[in-house]
Every structure is written in structure tokens, then in C-alpha cells.
Amino acid sequence: MKTPPNSEDELEEGNESEEASLLFREGARFGELHLEVGMKFGTKWEFREAVREYTIQESRSIKIVKNDNIRCRTMCKVKECPWVAYASRDHEDTCWQIKTFNDDHTCPREDKNRATNRNWVCSKLVKKVRKYPNFRPCEATTYFKTRFDLTLNKNSISRALMDARSVVYGDEKEQYRMVRDYGMTLVHEIAITLLQFRTTNQQVHWVVQVIPYVSKGRSHGDCRLEASYGYLVTLSQDINNYQG
């Protein structure tokens, strides 16, 4: 018969599962992010970014009142509001942990937030620009209002759209730079294949054409076809084979 685990083992297992659940994980959907006392972060920057995302989600503005190598305290910008999030460095686990968190806001919600800086707005637009290359500033304004309940400055949206397009098309330019290397490798492999190719008529000559092509991204209905790069290879007999 198997003996059941004692209470100490059960307590240890419970503590391990609780600690795992308190580890902050990036990638939470907007509106589903939560903070709590005891939550651990890998770095102070990670804690600050999580607080930024959380306050934008809650439509509140905060300020950092303490920020050094071992402590970081953020408070609501409204003096009468008791909201506060305080984290300090845990030297044993080499992480940052929330020690104080009062999530009770007494101030009203706002549709403008200085925490929505250029990098934050750009990060939210990259996926949209990938799917809709002609995504316009007016559409971005509507998107942020309906999805995030935010009213953003037109200039900040325009600048963030430029940054998002640089991220998207910068990636495509990097892929295009690799096309030449791929083409040279392809020509080399074709040459080796032709040398190994045996024909009944040793006088037959073959013509190989390697043509680079660029297919620009375009929209078809609700689908977005991404740009593609590559080579078109043709193999034919030399016309001189039939002259004589």
C-alpha cells in the first residue's frame, strides 16, 4: 500500500504551485493583465512596463516617486487617490517582487494617458500594419478608441505609424538582401546538376536562366497577401543545336 503524503509535503507542493502562479508572464491580452502582492518580475524594467500596461488598461495615470537600484514605487497622479504599487529587489531570488499593492482607485477614469508613449503605440500598430499595409491615421484613431478606450494625439499616431511601417518593411528589406545570396547558391547547384546530367547527344547545349522576382504585397478581399522574393529558373536547349 502507498502511504499518503504527510501534511508537510502537501504544504510544500501548495507553496510551489502558488509561487509558480505569481511569476509574471508577458503576453497577456489587453484587459486581462492583473497585478498582486508577491508577484515576481525578472527585472525592474519588466515591473515598470507591467505597471504601465496595467494603468493604461485601467484608464488611470500614475507617476514614479521612487526609483533606484533596490526599490521602485509608483502612485496615482491624483493626490487623494490611494492607489500604489511598490516593488523591491529580492537578493535571494535575484528578482523584483511586489511588496505593496493597493488597487483601489478613487479617481475617475481618463481617456488620455501619458504612459501611451511612442514605443507603446507603435507596438500596438505593428500587427495592424502587417495585415493592412494602407492602415491610415484615422483608422488608427478609431482602433485605439474602440479597443483601448484611448483618445490619442494625431501627431503621435502618425509618428507611431511611421515607426510601425519601418519595423514591418525593414524586415522585408532584410529578407530581400538574402535573395542575392540564395540566387548565387542556386546557380551553383544548377551548374553541378548539369555537369552530372547525361544525354544521348553530347553536342546538346543547355541554357539556364535565373531571373529574380519581387512580388509586392497586395490585398484580396479580407485577405492580405504578403510580399515575396525569389528566383524563376528556366532550363531550355540552345537554339544553335538545331542550326546547321
PDB file of C-alpha atoms in Angstrom:
ATOM      1  CA  MET A   1       0.000   0.000   0.000  1.00  0.00           C
ATOM      2  CA  LYS A   2       1.142   3.522  -0.763  1.00  0.00           C
ATOM      3  CA  THR A   3       1.289   5.842   2.154  1.00  0.00           C
ATOM      4  CA  PRO A   4      -0.350   9.197   1.579  1.00  0.00           C
ATOM      5  CA  PRO A   5       1.922  12.253   1.694  1.00  0.00           C
ATOM      6  CA  ASN A   6       2.149  13.964   5.020  1.00  0.00           C
ATOM      7  CA  SER A   7       0.888  17.431   5.645  1.00  0.00           C
ATOM      8  CA  GLU A   8       4.358  18.964   5.240  1.00  0.00           C
ATOM      9  CA  ASP A   9       4.688  17.535   1.725  1.00  0.00           C
ATOM     10  CA  GLU A  10       1.261  18.839   0.816  1.00  0.00           C
ATOM     11  CA  LEU A  11       2.179  22.253   2.165  1.00  0.00           C
ATOM     12  CA  GLU A  12       5.393  22.321   0.139  1.00  0.00           C
ATOM     13  CA  GLU A  13       3.568  21.343  -3.057  1.00  0.00           C
ATOM     14  CA  GLY A  14       0.995  24.037  -2.403  1.00  0.00           C
ATOM     15  CA  ASN A  15       3.722  26.629  -1.910  1.00  0.00           C
ATOM     16  CA  GLU A  16       5.448  25.617  -5.153  1.00  0.00           C
ATOM     17  CA  SER A  17       2.256  25.938  -7.193  1.00  0.00           C
ATOM     18  CA  GLU A  18       1.491  29.267  -5.560  1.00  0.00           C
ATOM     19  CA  GLU A  19       4.974  30.613  -6.340  1.00  0.00           C
ATOM     20  CA  ALA A  20       4.648  29.490  -9.963  1.00  0.00           C
ATOM     21  CA  SER A  21       1.323  31.291 -10.303  1.00  0.00           C
ATOM     22  CA  LEU A  22       2.873  34.517  -9.002  1.00  0.00           C
ATOM     23  CA  LEU A  23       5.536  34.688 -11.712  1.00  0.00           C
ATOM     24  CA  PHE A  24       4.741  37.493 -14.126  1.00  0.00           C
ATOM     25  CA  ARG A  25       4.337  36.311 -17.721  1.00  0.00           C
ATOM     26  CA  GLU A  26       4.399  38.692 -20.644  1.00  0.00           C
ATOM     27  CA  GLY A  27       1.882  38.499 -23.449  1.00  0.00           C
ATOM     28  CA  ALA A  28      -1.376  38.815 -21.503  1.00  0.00           C
ATOM     29  CA  ARG A  29      -4.217  40.190 -23.618  1.00  0.00           C
ATOM     30  CA  PHE A  30      -5.117  43.805 -23.026  1.00  0.00           C
ATOM     31  CA  GLY A  31      -7.817  43.864 -20.370  1.00  0.00           C
ATOM     32  CA  GLU A  32      -6.708  40.591 -18.761  1.00  0.00           C
ATOM     33  CA  LEU A  33      -3.478  41.752 -17.108  1.00  0.00           C
ATOM     34  CA  HIS A  34      -3.515  41.698 -13.300  1.00  0.00           C
ATOM     35  CA  LEU A  35      -1.043  42.517 -10.534  1.00  0.00           C
ATOM     36  CA  GLU A  36      -0.923  41.273  -6.967  1.00  0.00           C
ATOM     37  CA  VAL A  37       1.260  41.254  -3.874  1.00  0.00           C
ATOM     38  CA  GLY A  38       4.036  38.693  -4.163  1.00  0.00           C
ATOM     39  CA  MET A  39       4.189  38.718  -7.970  1.00  0.00           C
ATOM     40  CA  LYS A  40       7.782  38.370  -9.216  1.00  0.00           C
ATOM     41  CA  PHE A  41       9.492  40.033 -12.177  1.00  0.00           C
ATOM     42  CA  GLY A  42      12.829  39.295 -13.792  1.00  0.00           C
ATOM     43  CA  THR A  43      13.943  42.928 -13.847  1.00  0.00           C
ATOM     44  CA  LYS A  44      12.851  46.332 -12.646  1.00  0.00           C
ATOM     45  CA  TRP A  45      12.184  47.342 -16.242  1.00  0.00           C
ATOM     46  CA  GLU A  46       9.763  44.399 -16.555  1.00  0.00           C
ATOM     47  CA  PHE A  47       7.914  45.583 -13.440  1.00  0.00           C
ATOM     48  CA  ARG A  48       7.667  49.136 -14.728  1.00  0.00           C
ATOM     49  CA  GLU A  49       6.378  48.035 -18.138  1.00  0.00           C
ATOM     50  CA  ALA A  50       3.795  45.787 -16.485  1.00  0.00           C
ATOM     51  CA  VAL A  51       2.594  48.690 -14.349  1.00  0.00           C
ATOM     52  CA  ARG A  52       2.470  50.910 -17.447  1.00  0.00           C
ATOM     53  CA  GLU A  53       0.301  48.385 -19.306  1.00  0.00           C
ATOM     54  CA  TYR A  54      -1.910  47.858 -16.268  1.00  0.00           C
ATOM     55  CA  THR A  55      -2.587  51.554 -15.687  1.00  0.00           C
ATOM     56  CA  ILE A  56      -3.365  52.082 -19.375  1.00  0.00           C
ATOM     57  CA  GLN A  57      -5.752  49.144 -19.133  1.00  0.00           C
ATOM     58  CA  GLU A  58      -7.405  50.734 -16.089  1.00  0.00           C
ATOM     59  CA  SER A  59      -7.517  54.193 -17.754  1.00  0.00           C
ATOM     60  CA  ARG A  60      -5.545  55.827 -14.938  1.00  0.00           C
ATOM     61  CA  SER A  61      -2.393  57.952 -14.845  1.00  0.00           C
ATOM     62  CA  ILE A  62       0.474  57.201 -12.470  1.00  0.00           C
ATOM     63  CA  LYS A  63       3.841  58.629 -11.519  1.00  0.00           C
ATOM     64  CA  ILE A  64       7.077  57.088 -10.258  1.00  0.00           C
ATOM     65  CA  VAL A  65       8.003  58.548  -6.877  1.00  0.00           C
ATOM     66  CA  LYS A  66      10.868  56.199  -6.003  1.00  0.00           C
ATOM     67  CA  ASN A  67      13.239  54.587  -8.464  1.00  0.00           C
ATOM     68  CA  ASP A  68      16.660  53.243  -7.526  1.00  0.00           C
ATOM     69  CA  ASN A  69      18.644  50.003  -7.659  1.00  0.00           C
ATOM     70  CA  ILE A  70      16.594  48.258  -4.978  1.00  0.00           C
ATOM     71  CA  ARG A  71      13.171  49.959  -4.901  1.00  0.00           C
ATOM     72  CA  CYS A  72      10.506  51.225  -7.266  1.00  0.00           C
ATOM     73  CA  ARG A  73       7.310  52.898  -6.052  1.00  0.00           C
ATOM     74  CA  THR A  74       4.526  54.119  -8.326  1.00  0.00           C
ATOM     75  CA  MET A  75       1.480  56.115  -7.233  1.00  0.00           C
ATOM     76  CA  CYS A  76      -1.624  57.580  -8.811  1.00  0.00           C
ATOM     77  CA  LYS A  77      -1.147  61.138 -10.058  1.00  0.00           C
ATOM     78  CA  VAL A  78      -4.258  62.247  -8.186  1.00  0.00           C
ATOM     79  CA  LYS A  79      -3.083  63.139  -4.668  1.00  0.00           C
ATOM     80  CA  GLU A  80      -6.235  61.978  -2.921  1.00  0.00           C
ATOM     81  CA  CYS A  81      -6.184  58.575  -4.664  1.00  0.00           C
ATOM     82  CA  PRO A  82      -4.640  55.777  -2.532  1.00  0.00           C
ATOM     83  CA  TRP A  83      -3.521  53.590  -5.471  1.00  0.00           C
ATOM     84  CA  VAL A  84       0.097  52.466  -5.080  1.00  0.00           C
ATOM     85  CA  ALA A  85       2.355  49.692  -6.377  1.00  0.00           C
ATOM     86  CA  TYR A  86       5.703  49.117  -4.686  1.00  0.00           C
ATOM     87  CA  ALA A  87       8.314  46.523  -5.657  1.00  0.00           C
ATOM     88  CA  SER A  88      11.793  45.860  -4.341  1.00  0.00           C
ATOM     89  CA  ARG A  89      14.684  43.650  -5.326  1.00  0.00           C
ATOM     90  CA  ASP A  90      14.847  40.200  -3.796  1.00  0.00           C
ATOM     91  CA  HIS A  91      18.547  39.390  -3.395  1.00  0.00           C
ATOM     92  CA  GLU A  92      17.954  35.698  -2.727  1.00  0.00           C
ATOM     93  CA  ASP A  93      15.951  35.050  -5.896  1.00  0.00           C
ATOM     94  CA  THR A  94      17.645  37.833  -7.898  1.00  0.00           C
ATOM     95  CA  CYS A  95      14.263  39.159  -8.982  1.00  0.00           C
ATOM     96  CA  TRP A  96      11.880  42.035  -8.265  1.00  0.00           C
ATOM     97  CA  GLN A  97       8.764  41.389  -6.222  1.00  0.00           C
ATOM     98  CA  ILE A  98       5.649  43.423  -5.462  1.00  0.00           C
ATOM     99  CA  LYS A  99       5.562  44.089  -1.718  1.00  0.00           C
ATOM    100  CA  THR A 100       2.737  46.626  -1.578  1.00  0.00           C
ATOM    101  CA  PHE A 101      -0.223  46.939  -3.918  1.00  0.00           C
ATOM    102  CA  ASN A 102      -3.381  48.952  -3.264  1.00  0.00           C
ATOM    103  CA  ASP A 103      -5.626  48.618  -6.312  1.00  0.00           C
ATOM    104  CA  ASP A 104      -8.436  50.860  -5.055  1.00  0.00           C
ATOM    105  CA  HIS A 105      -8.755  53.917  -7.279  1.00  0.00           C
ATOM    106  CA  THR A 106     -10.946  56.754  -6.041  1.00  0.00           C
ATOM    107  CA  CYS A 107     -10.226  58.926  -9.086  1.00  0.00           C
ATOM    108  CA  PRO A 108     -12.296  58.877 -12.308  1.00  0.00           C
ATOM    109  CA  ARG A 109     -11.192  57.149 -15.475  1.00  0.00           C
ATOM    110  CA  GLU A 110      -9.467  59.115 -18.242  1.00  0.00           C
ATOM    111  CA  ASP A 111      -9.304  58.605 -21.992  1.00  0.00           C
ATOM    112  CA  LYS A 112      -5.865  60.232 -22.243  1.00  0.00           C
ATOM    113  CA  ASN A 113      -2.718  58.810 -20.704  1.00  0.00           C
ATOM    114  CA  ARG A 114       0.895  59.950 -20.976  1.00  0.00           C
ATOM    115  CA  ALA A 115       2.009  56.366 -20.418  1.00  0.00           C
ATOM    116  CA  THR A 116       0.974  55.698 -24.027  1.00  0.00           C
ATOM    117  CA  ASN A 117       4.334  56.793 -25.396  1.00  0.00           C
ATOM    118  CA  ARG A 118       5.542  56.399 -28.967  1.00  0.00           C
ATOM    119  CA  ASN A 119       7.002  52.915 -28.425  1.00  0.00           C
ATOM    120  CA  TRP A 120       3.803  51.649 -26.818  1.00  0.00           C
ATOM    121  CA  VAL A 121       1.599  52.972 -29.627  1.00  0.00           C
ATOM    122  CA  CYS A 122       3.978  51.556 -32.243  1.00  0.00           C
ATOM    123  CA  SER A 123       3.936  48.109 -30.617  1.00  0.00           C
ATOM    124  CA  LYS A 124       0.135  48.032 -30.919  1.00  0.00           C
ATOM    125  CA  LEU A 125       0.208  49.083 -34.576  1.00  0.00           C
ATOM    126  CA  VAL A 126       2.762  46.616 -35.959  1.00  0.00           C
ATOM    127  CA  LYS A 127       0.267  43.754 -36.331  1.00  0.00           C
ATOM    128  CA  LYS A 128      -2.271  46.079 -37.925  1.00  0.00           C
ATOM    129  CA  VAL A 129       0.252  47.361 -40.472  1.00  0.00           C
ATOM    130  CA  ARG A 130       1.302  43.792 -41.312  1.00  0.00           C
ATOM    131  CA  LYS A 131      -2.314  42.876 -42.040  1.00  0.00           C
ATOM    132  CA  TYR A 132      -3.389  46.204 -43.555  1.00  0.00           C
ATOM    133  CA  PRO A 133      -0.405  47.976 -45.232  1.00  0.00           C
ATOM    134  CA  ASN A 134      -2.529  51.029 -46.033  1.00  0.00           C
ATOM    135  CA  PHE A 135      -3.750  51.411 -42.462  1.00  0.00           C
ATOM    136  CA  ARG A 136      -4.499  55.135 -42.149  1.00  0.00           C
ATOM    137  CA  PRO A 137      -4.154  57.502 -39.162  1.00  0.00           C
ATOM    138  CA  CYS A 138      -7.931  57.997 -38.989  1.00  0.00           C
ATOM    139  CA  GLU A 139      -8.401  54.222 -38.806  1.00  0.00           C
ATOM    140  CA  ALA A 140      -5.737  54.006 -36.107  1.00  0.00           C
ATOM    141  CA  THR A 141      -7.557  56.687 -34.126  1.00  0.00           C
ATOM    142  CA  THR A 142     -10.767  54.666 -34.258  1.00  0.00           C
ATOM    143  CA  TYR A 143      -8.874  51.473 -33.381  1.00  0.00           C
ATOM    144  CA  PHE A 144      -7.365  52.923 -30.201  1.00  0.00           C
ATOM    145  CA  LYS A 145     -10.676  54.424 -29.154  1.00  0.00           C
ATOM    146  CA  THR A 146     -12.699  51.232 -29.595  1.00  0.00           C
ATOM    147  CA  ARG A 147     -10.047  48.721 -28.467  1.00  0.00           C
ATOM    148  CA  PHE A 148      -8.285  50.655 -25.682  1.00  0.00           C
ATOM    149  CA  ASP A 149     -10.735  53.474 -24.924  1.00  0.00           C
ATOM    150  CA  LEU A 150      -7.971  55.981 -25.635  1.00  0.00           C
ATOM    151  CA  THR A 151      -8.009  59.342 -27.377  1.00  0.00           C
ATOM    152  CA  LEU A 152      -4.549  59.853 -28.863  1.00  0.00           C
ATOM    153  CA  ASN A 153      -2.963  62.878 -30.465  1.00  0.00           C
ATOM    154  CA  LYS A 154      -2.971  62.787 -34.271  1.00  0.00           C
ATOM    155  CA  ASN A 155       0.731  63.581 -34.462  1.00  0.00           C
ATOM    156  CA  SER A 156       1.654  60.772 -32.078  1.00  0.00           C
ATOM    157  CA  ILE A 157      -0.397  58.312 -34.149  1.00  0.00           C
ATOM    158  CA  SER A 158       1.246  59.469 -37.384  1.00  0.00           C
ATOM    159  CA  ARG A 159       4.739  59.095 -35.914  1.00  0.00           C
ATOM    160  CA  ALA A 160       3.918  55.684 -34.453  1.00  0.00           C
ATOM    161  CA  LEU A 161       2.542  54.537 -37.832  1.00  0.00           C
ATOM    162  CA  MET A 162       5.823  55.532 -39.460  1.00  0.00           C
ATOM    163  CA  ASP A 163       7.729  53.526 -36.854  1.00  0.00           C
ATOM    164  CA  ALA A 164       5.439  50.523 -37.322  1.00  0.00           C
ATOM    165  CA  ARG A 165       5.957  50.595 -41.099  1.00  0.00           C
ATOM    166  CA  SER A 166       9.712  50.783 -40.562  1.00  0.00           C
ATOM    167  CA  VAL A 167       9.512  47.660 -38.423  1.00  0.00           C
ATOM    168  CA  VAL A 168       7.375  45.781 -40.957  1.00  0.00           C
ATOM    169  CA  TYR A 169       9.092  46.832 -44.176  1.00  0.00           C
ATOM    170  CA  GLY A 170      12.502  46.848 -42.536  1.00  0.00           C
ATOM    171  CA  ASP A 171      12.033  43.115 -42.013  1.00  0.00           C
ATOM    172  CA  GLU A 172      11.113  42.691 -45.679  1.00  0.00           C
ATOM    173  CA  LYS A 173      14.189  44.627 -46.829  1.00  0.00           C
ATOM    174  CA  GLU A 174      16.353  42.345 -44.716  1.00  0.00           C
ATOM    175  CA  GLN A 175      14.784  39.327 -46.406  1.00  0.00           C
ATOM    176  CA  TYR A 176      15.363  40.893 -49.819  1.00  0.00           C
ATOM    177  CA  ARG A 177      19.095  41.257 -49.049  1.00  0.00           C
ATOM    178  CA  MET A 178      19.235  37.486 -48.636  1.00  0.00           C
ATOM    179  CA  VAL A 179      17.768  36.853 -52.095  1.00  0.00           C
ATOM    180  CA  ARG A 180      21.059  37.542 -53.917  1.00  0.00           C
ATOM    181  CA  ASP A 181      22.938  35.051 -51.738  1.00  0.00           C
ATOM    182  CA  TYR A 182      20.235  32.484 -52.349  1.00  0.00           C
ATOM    183  CA  GLY A 183      20.384  33.097 -56.100  1.00  0.00           C
ATOM    184  CA  MET A 184      24.145  32.583 -56.259  1.00  0.00           C
ATOM    185  CA  THR A 185      23.803  29.321 -54.362  1.00  0.00           C
ATOM    186  CA  LEU A 186      21.013  28.247 -56.700  1.00  0.00           C
ATOM    187  CA  VAL A 187      23.106  28.934 -59.829  1.00  0.00           C
ATOM    188  CA  HIS A 188      25.993  26.961 -58.360  1.00  0.00           C
ATOM    189  CA  GLU A 189      23.768  23.965 -57.577  1.00  0.00           C
ATOM    190  CA  ILE A 190      22.216  24.039 -61.070  1.00  0.00           C
ATOM    191  CA  ALA A 191      25.668  24.078 -62.670  1.00  0.00           C
ATOM    192  CA  ILE A 192      26.675  20.998 -60.685  1.00  0.00           C
ATOM    193  CA  THR A 193      23.425  19.252 -61.664  1.00  0.00           C
ATOM    194  CA  LEU A 194      24.008  19.951 -65.378  1.00  0.00           C
ATOM    195  CA  LEU A 195      27.516  18.567 -65.212  1.00  0.00           C
ATOM    196  CA  GLN A 196      26.102  15.350 -63.798  1.00  0.00           C
ATOM    197  CA  PHE A 197      23.306  15.245 -66.382  1.00  0.00           C
ATOM    198  CA  ARG A 198      23.866  12.700 -69.186  1.00  0.00           C
ATOM    199  CA  THR A 199      22.295  12.982 -72.637  1.00  0.00           C
ATOM    200  CA  THR A 200      22.405  10.676 -75.649  1.00  0.00           C
ATOM    201  CA  ASN A 201      23.695  13.544 -77.779  1.00  0.00           C
ATOM    202  CA  GLN A 202      26.831  15.016 -76.255  1.00  0.00           C
ATOM    203  CA  GLN A 203      26.565  18.026 -78.594  1.00  0.00           C
ATOM    204  CA  VAL A 204      23.378  19.311 -76.960  1.00  0.00           C
ATOM    205  CA  HIS A 205      23.907  22.551 -75.018  1.00  0.00           C
ATOM    206  CA  TRP A 206      21.570  23.757 -72.315  1.00  0.00           C
ATOM    207  CA  VAL A 207      20.618  27.338 -71.465  1.00  0.00           C
ATOM    208  CA  VAL A 208      19.858  28.210 -67.859  1.00  0.00           C
ATOM    209  CA  GLN A 209      18.127  31.474 -66.917  1.00  0.00           C
ATOM    210  CA  VAL A 210      17.842  32.589 -63.301  1.00  0.00           C
ATOM    211  CA  ILE A 211      15.529  35.600 -63.059  1.00  0.00           C
ATOM    212  CA  PRO A 212      14.982  37.385 -59.739  1.00  0.00           C
ATOM    213  CA  TYR A 213      11.437  38.495 -58.981  1.00  0.00           C
ATOM    214  CA  VAL A 214       9.701  40.583 -56.354  1.00  0.00           C
ATOM    215  CA  SER A 215       6.002  40.095 -55.689  1.00  0.00           C
ATOM    216  CA  LYS A 216       4.608  43.103 -53.871  1.00  0.00           C
ATOM    217  CA  GLY A 217       2.114  42.531 -51.077  1.00  0.00           C
ATOM    218  CA  ARG A 218      -1.492  43.149 -52.037  1.00  0.00           C
ATOM    219  CA  SER A 219      -4.975  42.731 -50.621  1.00  0.00           C
ATOM    220  CA  HIS A 220      -7.609  40.379 -51.961  1.00  0.00           C
ATOM    221  CA  GLY A 221     -10.935  40.824 -50.203  1.00  0.00           C
ATOM    222  CA  ASP A 222     -10.339  40.384 -46.495  1.00  0.00           C
ATOM    223  CA  CYS A 223      -7.063  38.521 -47.081  1.00  0.00           C
ATOM    224  CA  ARG A 224      -3.640  40.091 -47.088  1.00  0.00           C
ATOM    225  CA  LEU A 225      -1.035  38.517 -49.409  1.00  0.00           C
ATOM    226  CA  GLU A 226       2.458  39.216 -48.121  1.00  0.00           C
ATOM    227  CA  ALA A 227       5.287  40.322 -50.394  1.00  0.00           C
ATOM    228  CA  SER A 228       7.579  37.532 -51.567  1.00  0.00           C
ATOM    229  CA  TYR A 229      11.044  37.371 -53.086  1.00  0.00           C
ATOM    230  CA  GLY A 230      12.721  34.614 -55.069  1.00  0.00           C
ATOM    231  CA  TYR A 231      14.060  33.388 -58.394  1.00  0.00           C
ATOM    232  CA  LEU A 232      12.420  31.986 -61.513  1.00  0.00           C
ATOM    233  CA  VAL A 233      14.589  29.274 -63.064  1.00  0.00           C
ATOM    234  CA  THR A 234      14.163  28.146 -66.696  1.00  0.00           C
ATOM    235  CA  LEU A 235      16.039  25.355 -68.457  1.00  0.00           C
ATOM    236  CA  SER A 236      15.980  25.074 -72.258  1.00  0.00           C
ATOM    237  CA  GLN A 237      18.092  23.824 -75.153  1.00  0.00           C
ATOM    238  CA  ASP A 238      20.297  26.218 -77.073  1.00  0.00           C
ATOM    239  CA  ILE A 239      18.756  27.204 -80.437  1.00  0.00           C
ATOM    240  CA  ASN A 240      22.161  26.594 -82.077  1.00  0.00           C
ATOM    241  CA  ASN A 241      21.571  22.882 -81.528  1.00  0.00           C
ATOM    242  CA  TYR A 242      19.132  22.933 -84.449  1.00  0.00           C
ATOM    243  CA  GLN A 243      21.080  25.117 -86.853  1.00  0.00           C
ATOM    244  CA  GLY A 244      23.314  23.533 -89.283  1.00  0.00           C
TER     245      GLY A 244
END
